[in-house]
Structures are given as structure tokens and as C-alpha cells.
Short mmCIF file of C-alpha atoms and ligand atoms in Angstrom, two decimals:
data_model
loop_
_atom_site.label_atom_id
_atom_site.label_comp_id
_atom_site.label_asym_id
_atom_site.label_seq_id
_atom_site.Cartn_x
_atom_site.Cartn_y
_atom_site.Cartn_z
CA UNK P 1 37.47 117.75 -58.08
CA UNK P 2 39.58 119.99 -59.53
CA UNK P 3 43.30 119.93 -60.07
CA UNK P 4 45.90 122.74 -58.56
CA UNK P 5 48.38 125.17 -59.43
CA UNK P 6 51.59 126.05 -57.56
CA UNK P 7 52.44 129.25 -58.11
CA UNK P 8 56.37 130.98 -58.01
CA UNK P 9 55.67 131.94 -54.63
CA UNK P 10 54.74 128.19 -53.27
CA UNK P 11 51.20 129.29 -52.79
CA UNK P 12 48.93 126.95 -54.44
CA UNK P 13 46.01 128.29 -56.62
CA UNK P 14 42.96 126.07 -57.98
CA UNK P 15 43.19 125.55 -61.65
CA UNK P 16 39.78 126.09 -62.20
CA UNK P 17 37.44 129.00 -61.13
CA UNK P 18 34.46 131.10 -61.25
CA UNK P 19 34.95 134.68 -63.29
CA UNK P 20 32.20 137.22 -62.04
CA UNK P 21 32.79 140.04 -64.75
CA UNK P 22 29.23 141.47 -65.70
CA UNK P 23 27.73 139.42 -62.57
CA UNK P 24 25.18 142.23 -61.43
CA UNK P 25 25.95 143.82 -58.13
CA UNK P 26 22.05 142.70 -56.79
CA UNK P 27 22.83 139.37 -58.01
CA UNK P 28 26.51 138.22 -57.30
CA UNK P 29 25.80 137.45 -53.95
CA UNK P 30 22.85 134.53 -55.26
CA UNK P 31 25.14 133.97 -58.06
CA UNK P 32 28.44 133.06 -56.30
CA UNK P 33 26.69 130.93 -54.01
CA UNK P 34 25.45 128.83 -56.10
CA UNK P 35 28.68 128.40 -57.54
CA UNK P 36 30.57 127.87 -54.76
CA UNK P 37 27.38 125.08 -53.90
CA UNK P 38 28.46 123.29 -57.62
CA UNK P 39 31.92 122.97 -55.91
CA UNK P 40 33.90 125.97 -57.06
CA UNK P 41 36.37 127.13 -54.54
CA UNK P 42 38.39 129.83 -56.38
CA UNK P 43 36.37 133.08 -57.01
CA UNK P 44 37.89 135.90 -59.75
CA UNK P 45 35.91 139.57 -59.11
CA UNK P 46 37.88 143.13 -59.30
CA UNK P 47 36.98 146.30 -58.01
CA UNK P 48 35.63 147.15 -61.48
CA UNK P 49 32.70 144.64 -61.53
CA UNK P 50 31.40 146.49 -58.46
CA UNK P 51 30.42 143.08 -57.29
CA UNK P 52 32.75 142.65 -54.16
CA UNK P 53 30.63 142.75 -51.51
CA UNK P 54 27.97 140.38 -52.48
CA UNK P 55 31.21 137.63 -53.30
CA UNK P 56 31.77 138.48 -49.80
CA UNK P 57 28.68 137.82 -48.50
CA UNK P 58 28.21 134.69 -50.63
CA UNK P 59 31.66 133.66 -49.28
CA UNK P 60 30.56 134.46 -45.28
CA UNK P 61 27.48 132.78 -45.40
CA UNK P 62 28.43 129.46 -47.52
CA UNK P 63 30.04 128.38 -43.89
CA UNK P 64 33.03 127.24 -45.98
CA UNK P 65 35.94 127.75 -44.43
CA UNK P 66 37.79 130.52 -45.51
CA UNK P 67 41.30 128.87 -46.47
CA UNK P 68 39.45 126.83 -48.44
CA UNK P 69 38.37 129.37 -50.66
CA UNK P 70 41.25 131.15 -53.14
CA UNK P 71 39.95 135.12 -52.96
CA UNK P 72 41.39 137.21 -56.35
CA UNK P 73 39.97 141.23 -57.06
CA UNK P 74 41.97 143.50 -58.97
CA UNK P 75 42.93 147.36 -58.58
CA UNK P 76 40.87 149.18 -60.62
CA UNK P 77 42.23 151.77 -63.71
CA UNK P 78 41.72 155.16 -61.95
CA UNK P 79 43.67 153.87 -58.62
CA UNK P 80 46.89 153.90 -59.72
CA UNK P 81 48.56 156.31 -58.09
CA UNK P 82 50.27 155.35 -54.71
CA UNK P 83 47.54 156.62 -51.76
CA UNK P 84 43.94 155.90 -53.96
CA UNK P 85 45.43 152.24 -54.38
CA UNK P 86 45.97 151.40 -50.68
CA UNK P 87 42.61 153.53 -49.93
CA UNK P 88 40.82 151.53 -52.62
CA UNK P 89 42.47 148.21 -51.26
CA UNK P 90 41.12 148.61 -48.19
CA UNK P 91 37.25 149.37 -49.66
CA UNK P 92 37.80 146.29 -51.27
CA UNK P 93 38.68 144.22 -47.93
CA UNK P 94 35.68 145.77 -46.19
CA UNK P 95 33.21 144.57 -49.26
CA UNK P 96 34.97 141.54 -49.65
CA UNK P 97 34.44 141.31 -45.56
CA UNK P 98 38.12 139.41 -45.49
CA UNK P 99 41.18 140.53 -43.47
CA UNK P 100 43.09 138.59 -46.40
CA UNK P 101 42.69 138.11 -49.57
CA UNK P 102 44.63 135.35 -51.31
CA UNK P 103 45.65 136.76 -54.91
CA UNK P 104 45.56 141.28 -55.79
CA UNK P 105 46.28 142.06 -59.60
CA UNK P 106 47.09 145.46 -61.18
CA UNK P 107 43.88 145.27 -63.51
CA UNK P 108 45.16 146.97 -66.53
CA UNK P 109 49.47 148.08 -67.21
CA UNK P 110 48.00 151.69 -68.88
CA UNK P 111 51.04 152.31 -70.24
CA UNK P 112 49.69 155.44 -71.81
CA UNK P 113 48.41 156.85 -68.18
CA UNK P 114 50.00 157.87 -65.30
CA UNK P 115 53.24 159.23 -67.19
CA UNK P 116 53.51 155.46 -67.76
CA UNK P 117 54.49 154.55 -64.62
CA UNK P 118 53.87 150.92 -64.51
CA UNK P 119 56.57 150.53 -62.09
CA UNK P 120 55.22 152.35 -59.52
CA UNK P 121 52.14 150.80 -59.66
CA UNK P 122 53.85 147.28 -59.06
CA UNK P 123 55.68 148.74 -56.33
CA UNK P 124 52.80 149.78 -54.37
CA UNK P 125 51.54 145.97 -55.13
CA UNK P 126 54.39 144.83 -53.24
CA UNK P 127 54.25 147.56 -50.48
CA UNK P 128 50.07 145.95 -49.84
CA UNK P 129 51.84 142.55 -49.74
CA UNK P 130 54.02 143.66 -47.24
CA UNK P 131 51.26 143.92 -44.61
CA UNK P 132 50.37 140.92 -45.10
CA UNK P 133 46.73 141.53 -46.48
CA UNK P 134 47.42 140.15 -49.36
CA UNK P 135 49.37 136.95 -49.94
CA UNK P 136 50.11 136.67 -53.53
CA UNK P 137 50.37 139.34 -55.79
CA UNK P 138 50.08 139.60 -59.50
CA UNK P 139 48.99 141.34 -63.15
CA UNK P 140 46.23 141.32 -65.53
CA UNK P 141 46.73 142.20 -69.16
CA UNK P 142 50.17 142.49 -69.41
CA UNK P 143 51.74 142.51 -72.51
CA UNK P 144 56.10 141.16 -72.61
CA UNK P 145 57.68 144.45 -72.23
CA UNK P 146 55.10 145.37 -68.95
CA UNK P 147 56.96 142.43 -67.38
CA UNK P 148 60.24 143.18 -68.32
CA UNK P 149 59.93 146.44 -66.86
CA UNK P 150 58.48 145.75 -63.64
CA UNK P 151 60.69 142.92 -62.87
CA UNK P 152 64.26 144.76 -64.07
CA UNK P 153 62.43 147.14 -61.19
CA UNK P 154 62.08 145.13 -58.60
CA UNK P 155 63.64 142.39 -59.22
CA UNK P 156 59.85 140.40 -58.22
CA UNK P 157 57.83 138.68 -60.72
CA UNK P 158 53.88 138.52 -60.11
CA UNK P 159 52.90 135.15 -59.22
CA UNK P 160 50.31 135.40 -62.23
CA UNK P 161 49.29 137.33 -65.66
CA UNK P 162 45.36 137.19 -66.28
CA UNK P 163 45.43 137.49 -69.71
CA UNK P 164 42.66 137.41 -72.44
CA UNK P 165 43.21 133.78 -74.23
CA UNK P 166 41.10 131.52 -76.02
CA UNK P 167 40.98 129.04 -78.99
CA UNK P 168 40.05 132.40 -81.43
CA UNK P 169 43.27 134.40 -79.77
CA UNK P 170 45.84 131.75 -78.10
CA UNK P 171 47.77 135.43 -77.26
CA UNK P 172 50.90 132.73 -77.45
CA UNK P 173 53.58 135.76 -77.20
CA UNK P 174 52.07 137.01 -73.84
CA UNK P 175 51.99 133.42 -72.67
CA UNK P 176 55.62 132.86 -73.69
CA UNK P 177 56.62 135.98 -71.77
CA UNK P 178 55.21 134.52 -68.88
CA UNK P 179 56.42 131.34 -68.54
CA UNK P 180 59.90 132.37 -68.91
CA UNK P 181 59.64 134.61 -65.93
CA UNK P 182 57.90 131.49 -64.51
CA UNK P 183 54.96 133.56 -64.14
CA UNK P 184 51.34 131.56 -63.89
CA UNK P 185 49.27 132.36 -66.93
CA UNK P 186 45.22 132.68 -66.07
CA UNK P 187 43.41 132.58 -69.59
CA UNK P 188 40.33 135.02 -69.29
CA UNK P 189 37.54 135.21 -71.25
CA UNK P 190 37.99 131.15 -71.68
CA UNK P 191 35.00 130.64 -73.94
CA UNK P 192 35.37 133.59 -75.67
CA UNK P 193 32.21 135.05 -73.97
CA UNK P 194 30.65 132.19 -75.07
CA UNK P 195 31.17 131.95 -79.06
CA UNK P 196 33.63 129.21 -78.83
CA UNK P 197 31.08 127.02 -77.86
CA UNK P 198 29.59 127.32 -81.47
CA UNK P 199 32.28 126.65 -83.50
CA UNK P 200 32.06 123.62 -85.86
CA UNK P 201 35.63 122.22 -84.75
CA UNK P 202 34.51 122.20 -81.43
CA UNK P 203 31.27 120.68 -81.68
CA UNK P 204 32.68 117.76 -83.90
CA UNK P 205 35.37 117.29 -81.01
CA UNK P 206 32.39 117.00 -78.56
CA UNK P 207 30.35 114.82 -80.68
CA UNK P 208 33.68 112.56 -80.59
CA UNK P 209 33.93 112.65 -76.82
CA UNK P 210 30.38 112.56 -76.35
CA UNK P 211 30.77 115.70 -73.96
CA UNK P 212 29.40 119.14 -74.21
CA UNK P 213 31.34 121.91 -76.62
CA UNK P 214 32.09 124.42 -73.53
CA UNK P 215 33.70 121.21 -72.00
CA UNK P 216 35.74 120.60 -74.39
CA UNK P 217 37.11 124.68 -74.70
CA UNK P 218 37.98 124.54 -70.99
CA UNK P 219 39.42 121.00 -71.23
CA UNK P 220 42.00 122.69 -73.91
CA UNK P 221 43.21 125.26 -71.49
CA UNK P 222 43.38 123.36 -68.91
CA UNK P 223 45.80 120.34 -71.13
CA UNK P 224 47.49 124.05 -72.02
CA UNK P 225 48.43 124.41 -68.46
CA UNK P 226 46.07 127.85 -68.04
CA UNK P 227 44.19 128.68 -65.07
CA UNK P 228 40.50 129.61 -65.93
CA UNK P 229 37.43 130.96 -64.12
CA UNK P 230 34.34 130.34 -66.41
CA UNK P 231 31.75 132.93 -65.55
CA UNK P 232 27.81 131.42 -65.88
CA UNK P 233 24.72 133.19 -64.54
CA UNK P 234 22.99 129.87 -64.66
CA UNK P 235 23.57 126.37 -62.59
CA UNK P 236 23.55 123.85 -65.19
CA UNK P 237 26.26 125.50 -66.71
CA UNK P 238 28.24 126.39 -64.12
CA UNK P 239 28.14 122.27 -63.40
CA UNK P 240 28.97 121.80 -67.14
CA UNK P 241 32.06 123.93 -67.05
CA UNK P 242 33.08 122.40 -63.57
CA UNK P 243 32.64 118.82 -64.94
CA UNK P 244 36.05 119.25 -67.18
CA UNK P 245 38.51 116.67 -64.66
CA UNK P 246 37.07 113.24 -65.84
CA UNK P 247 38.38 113.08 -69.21
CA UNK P 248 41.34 114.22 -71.84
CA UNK P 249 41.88 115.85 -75.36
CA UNK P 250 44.34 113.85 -77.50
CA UNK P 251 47.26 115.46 -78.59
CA UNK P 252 45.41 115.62 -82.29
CA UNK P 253 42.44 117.25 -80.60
CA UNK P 254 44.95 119.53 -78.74
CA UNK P 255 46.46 120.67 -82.37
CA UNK P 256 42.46 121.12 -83.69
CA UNK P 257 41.75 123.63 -81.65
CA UNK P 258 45.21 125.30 -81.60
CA UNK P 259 44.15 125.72 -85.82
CA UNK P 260 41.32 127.88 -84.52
CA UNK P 261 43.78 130.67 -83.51
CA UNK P 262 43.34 134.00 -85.60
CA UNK P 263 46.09 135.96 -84.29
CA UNK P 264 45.48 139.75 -83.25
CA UNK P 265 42.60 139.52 -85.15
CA UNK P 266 40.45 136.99 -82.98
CA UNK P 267 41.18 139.57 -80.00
CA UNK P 268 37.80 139.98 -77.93
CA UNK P 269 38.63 142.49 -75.57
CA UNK P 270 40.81 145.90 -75.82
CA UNK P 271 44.78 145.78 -77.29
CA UNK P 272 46.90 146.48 -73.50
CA UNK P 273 49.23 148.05 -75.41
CA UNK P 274 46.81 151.27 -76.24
CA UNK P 275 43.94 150.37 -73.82
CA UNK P 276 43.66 154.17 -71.38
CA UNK P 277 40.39 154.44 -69.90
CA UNK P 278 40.46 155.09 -66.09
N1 LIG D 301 41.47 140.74 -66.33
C1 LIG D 301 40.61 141.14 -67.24
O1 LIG D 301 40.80 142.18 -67.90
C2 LIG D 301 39.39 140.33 -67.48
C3 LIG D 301 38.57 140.61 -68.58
C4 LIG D 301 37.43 139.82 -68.78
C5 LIG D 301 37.16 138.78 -67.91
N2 LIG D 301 37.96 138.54 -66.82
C6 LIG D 301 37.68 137.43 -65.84
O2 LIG D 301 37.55 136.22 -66.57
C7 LIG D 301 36.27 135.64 -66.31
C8 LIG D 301 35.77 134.86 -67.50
O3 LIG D 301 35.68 135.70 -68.65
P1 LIG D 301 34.29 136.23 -69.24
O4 LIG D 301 33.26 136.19 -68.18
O5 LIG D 301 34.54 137.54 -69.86
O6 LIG D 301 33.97 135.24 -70.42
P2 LIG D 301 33.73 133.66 -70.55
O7 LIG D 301 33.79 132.99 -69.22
O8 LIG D 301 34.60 133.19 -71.65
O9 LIG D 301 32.26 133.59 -71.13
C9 LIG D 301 31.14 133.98 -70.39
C10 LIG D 301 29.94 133.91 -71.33
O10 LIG D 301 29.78 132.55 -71.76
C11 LIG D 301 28.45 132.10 -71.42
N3 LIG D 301 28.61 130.71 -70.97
C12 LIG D 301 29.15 130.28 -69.80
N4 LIG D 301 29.14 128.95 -69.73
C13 LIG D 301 28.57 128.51 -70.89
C14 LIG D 301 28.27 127.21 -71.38
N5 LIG D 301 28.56 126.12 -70.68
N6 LIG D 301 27.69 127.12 -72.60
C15 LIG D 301 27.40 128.24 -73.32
N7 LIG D 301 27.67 129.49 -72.90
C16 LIG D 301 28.24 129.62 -71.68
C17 LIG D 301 27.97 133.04 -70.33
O11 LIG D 301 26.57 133.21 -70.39
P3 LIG D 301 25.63 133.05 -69.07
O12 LIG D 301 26.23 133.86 -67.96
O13 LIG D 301 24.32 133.59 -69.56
O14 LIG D 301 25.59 131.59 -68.76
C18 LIG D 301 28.67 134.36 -70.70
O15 LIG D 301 27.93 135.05 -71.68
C19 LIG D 301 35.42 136.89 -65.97
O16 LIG D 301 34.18 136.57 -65.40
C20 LIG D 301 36.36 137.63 -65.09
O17 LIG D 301 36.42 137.07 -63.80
C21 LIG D 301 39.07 139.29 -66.61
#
């Protein structure tokens, strides 16, 4: 059981996911079904992982209904520009094997590419919703200004901003930004690829709640308000991190891990503000 997420466009999104970056292509499709066999119904892939079409086998064969599973890929860097972004859209429906997918993000702002044309970029975001092939739309890695400028624009905020967060690098400005736009913040790289599960706070928290470290990381985003899609090649963990509904952080908890913040400098994956490769 897993709680739910109503995003600024009234669709509702499941708190809690599975991430599939670094999932290989020859194994996503094993790999997502088991997941979606521990119980997760909300799958996170992108164009990039070059994983799409075995999620959307996994997703065909599970016999799951498909409104009952929330769909998210992301454009890719080097499809920015107006016609290779609806072309690559429409490779990704045929690997994905949907005729709608439920969430589309920009993947990266680039503000350094493309003459820094974020704009444009959004508005061909909102041109794909318009068919009606995608039903929410949204970013990834974008930092305040990004959404100031896309929004003065258009005058439409992205239902979500997958951003990199994490006890190590709470990235509390971008998260700010967001939730005054009323924008849905999804927290990726939630265990901080898997180091936060090592940390002495942590641990001493688990040993308190008697549950298991990488529990007690996703419990924090989740108190936080974040959406999060774990990623786990293997099944007892993917149970572990699905396992995070039955019990609670106290607020003093809450402010222990909040201490493990390092600022800029507990940053995982690249700064958006100078990130460029397409
Ligand atoms: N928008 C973006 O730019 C962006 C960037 C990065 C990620 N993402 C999305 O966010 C998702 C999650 O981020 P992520 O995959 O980078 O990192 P993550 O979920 O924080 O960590 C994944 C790592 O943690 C390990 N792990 C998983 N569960 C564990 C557990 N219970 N105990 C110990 N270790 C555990 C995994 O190893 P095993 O697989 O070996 O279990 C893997 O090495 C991605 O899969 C992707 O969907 C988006």
C-alpha cells in the first residue's frame, strides 16, 4: 500500500516508485516485472536509459491493467529541438508499446545548449500534451530560474520537478522553488545510490525503529512530502524499499537526518546549472 500524490493538474501520481536508471536494456524487462510483482505501480525510465521497451513489455505482459500503472520517460538531451522531440516521443510510445503515457519530463534544462532555449523546449512539451498522448507534463533537474522562465512563458507550470535530493544534498532551494509554483517535487537518487544506507545516523535511527537503514532514508522523503522511485536490481530489496507505509519518523528523527545535509557539496550527480552534454 502506498500513499498518493495529487498533482496541480488533478491527476494523481503514486508517491512511491520504481527508478530504472542503469537497469540494463536485456534485463529491464525481468527487472520491472518483478517489481511491479512486489506491488509497485509507478515506473520512472527516460529515453536515456535505453530501457523503454523492455518496461513496456514488463508492463504488457504483467496483465495489470494499464490505468493502474503511472507510466513517466523523459526527452532525452540531444532532442531538444522542436521536430527530433515529437519524432523521439513517438519512438518512445512504440517501445513503451502505450498510446499514453501518464507523466513526459524535459530530462535536463541545458541552459548552455540550444542558444538556451529552455522555453521552447517546454513549449513543444505542451504542444505533445495537446494530443493527448501524454497526460501530465513536467521537468527534471530544474534549477529556480528554469521555472521562472518557462512559466513567465507560458504561463503553465509542470505538474512535477525530478530533482536530485537526498539526506547528503536536501537541494532545499530547488524544492522551495517548486512548491511555490505548486509544482510536485520527485527526489531522485533517494538513497544516494545507495551510500545513505551506511551512514551512522541512519543506522542508529534504524536500530531505534527496529527497521532497515534504506527504510528509514525513504521514510524521510516521504514525511518530506517527495515522490521517490527507489531503483533495486534485486527482490528483497525492492520489498524493503516498498515496505516504508507501516510506520513514522518523529519529528526529532525528521531533524537527524535533515543534519546530514552538506549543501552543494553532498551533490551526487552533475550541477543543472552548467550540465551540456547532449
Ligand atoms: N532525472 C534525472 O536526472 C535522474 C537522475 C538519476 C536517477 N533518476 C531516477 O531516479 C531513480 C532512483 O535514483 P538512482 O537509481 O540513481 O539511485 P537510488 O535509487 O538512490 O540508489 C540506487 C542504488 O542503491 C542500491 N540500493 C537499492 N535499494 C537498496 C537497499 N535497500 N539497500 C542498499 N542498497 C540499495 C542499488 O543497488 P542494486 O540495484 O544493486 O540493488 C543502487 O546501486 C533512477 O532509477 C531514475 O529512475 C533520475
Amino acid at each position: 500500500m502506498t500513499s498518493t500524490v495529487t498533482l496541480n493538474d488533478g491527476t494523481i501520481i503514486p508517491q512511491l516508485g520504481f527508478g530504472t536508471f542503469q537497469v540494463p536494456p536485456d534485463e529491464a524487462a525481468s527487472t520491472v516485472a518483478t517489481a511491479l510483482e512486489v506491488g509497485y505501480r509507478h515506473i520512472d525510465t527516460a529515453q536515456g536509459y535505453q530501457n523503454e521497451e523492455g518496461v513496456g513489455r514488463a508492463i504488457a505482459d504483467s496483465g495489470i491493467p494499464r490505468d493502474d500503472i503511472y507510466v513517466t520517460s523523459k526527452l532525452t538531451n540531444s532532442k531538444h529541438e522542436r521536430d527530433d522531440a515529437l519524432r523521439s516521443f513517438d519512438e518512445t510510445m512504440d517501445k513503451l508499446g502505450l498510446d499514453r503515457v501518464d507523466l513526459f519530463l524535459i530530462h535536463w534544462p541545458l541552459p548552455t545548449q540550444y542558444d538556451g532555449d529552455i522555453e521552447g523546449t517546454w513549449k513543444v512539451m505542451l504542444e505533445l500534451q495537446e494530443t493527448g498522448r501524454v497526460t501530465s507534463v513536467g521537468v527534471s533537474n530544474f534549477q529556480p530560474d528554469h521555472l521562472e522562465r518557462i512559466i513567465s512563458a507560458t504561463g503553465v507550470a509542470p505538474v512535477v520537478n525530478q530533482i536530485e535530493a537526498h539526506p547528503f544534498f536536501r537541494n532545499d532551494a530547488a524544492r522551495a522553488a517548486s512548491h511555490e509554483h505548486a509544482i510536485a517535487v520527485e527526489a531522485w537518487g533517494p538513497l544516494a545510490k545507495g551510500e545513505a544506507v551506511d551512514d551512522p545516523t541512519i543506522r542508529e535511527i534504524a536500530s531505534e525503529l527496529g527497521r532497515e537503514p534504506s527504510q528509514v532514508v525513504l521514510r524521510w522523503h516521504v514525511q518530506r512530502g517527495d515522490i521517490i522511485f527507489p531503483k533495486s536490481m534485486h527482490r528483497e530489496r525492492m520489498e524493503e524499499n516498498f515496505a516504508i507505509f507501516d510506520f513514522g519518523l518523529s519529528d526529532e528523527q525528521m531533524e537527524r537526518i535533515n543534519g546530514l545535509d552538506r549543501g552543494e557539496d553532498g551533490r551526487q550527480g552533475p550541477n543543472p546549472d552548467t550540465f551540456d552534454r547532449v
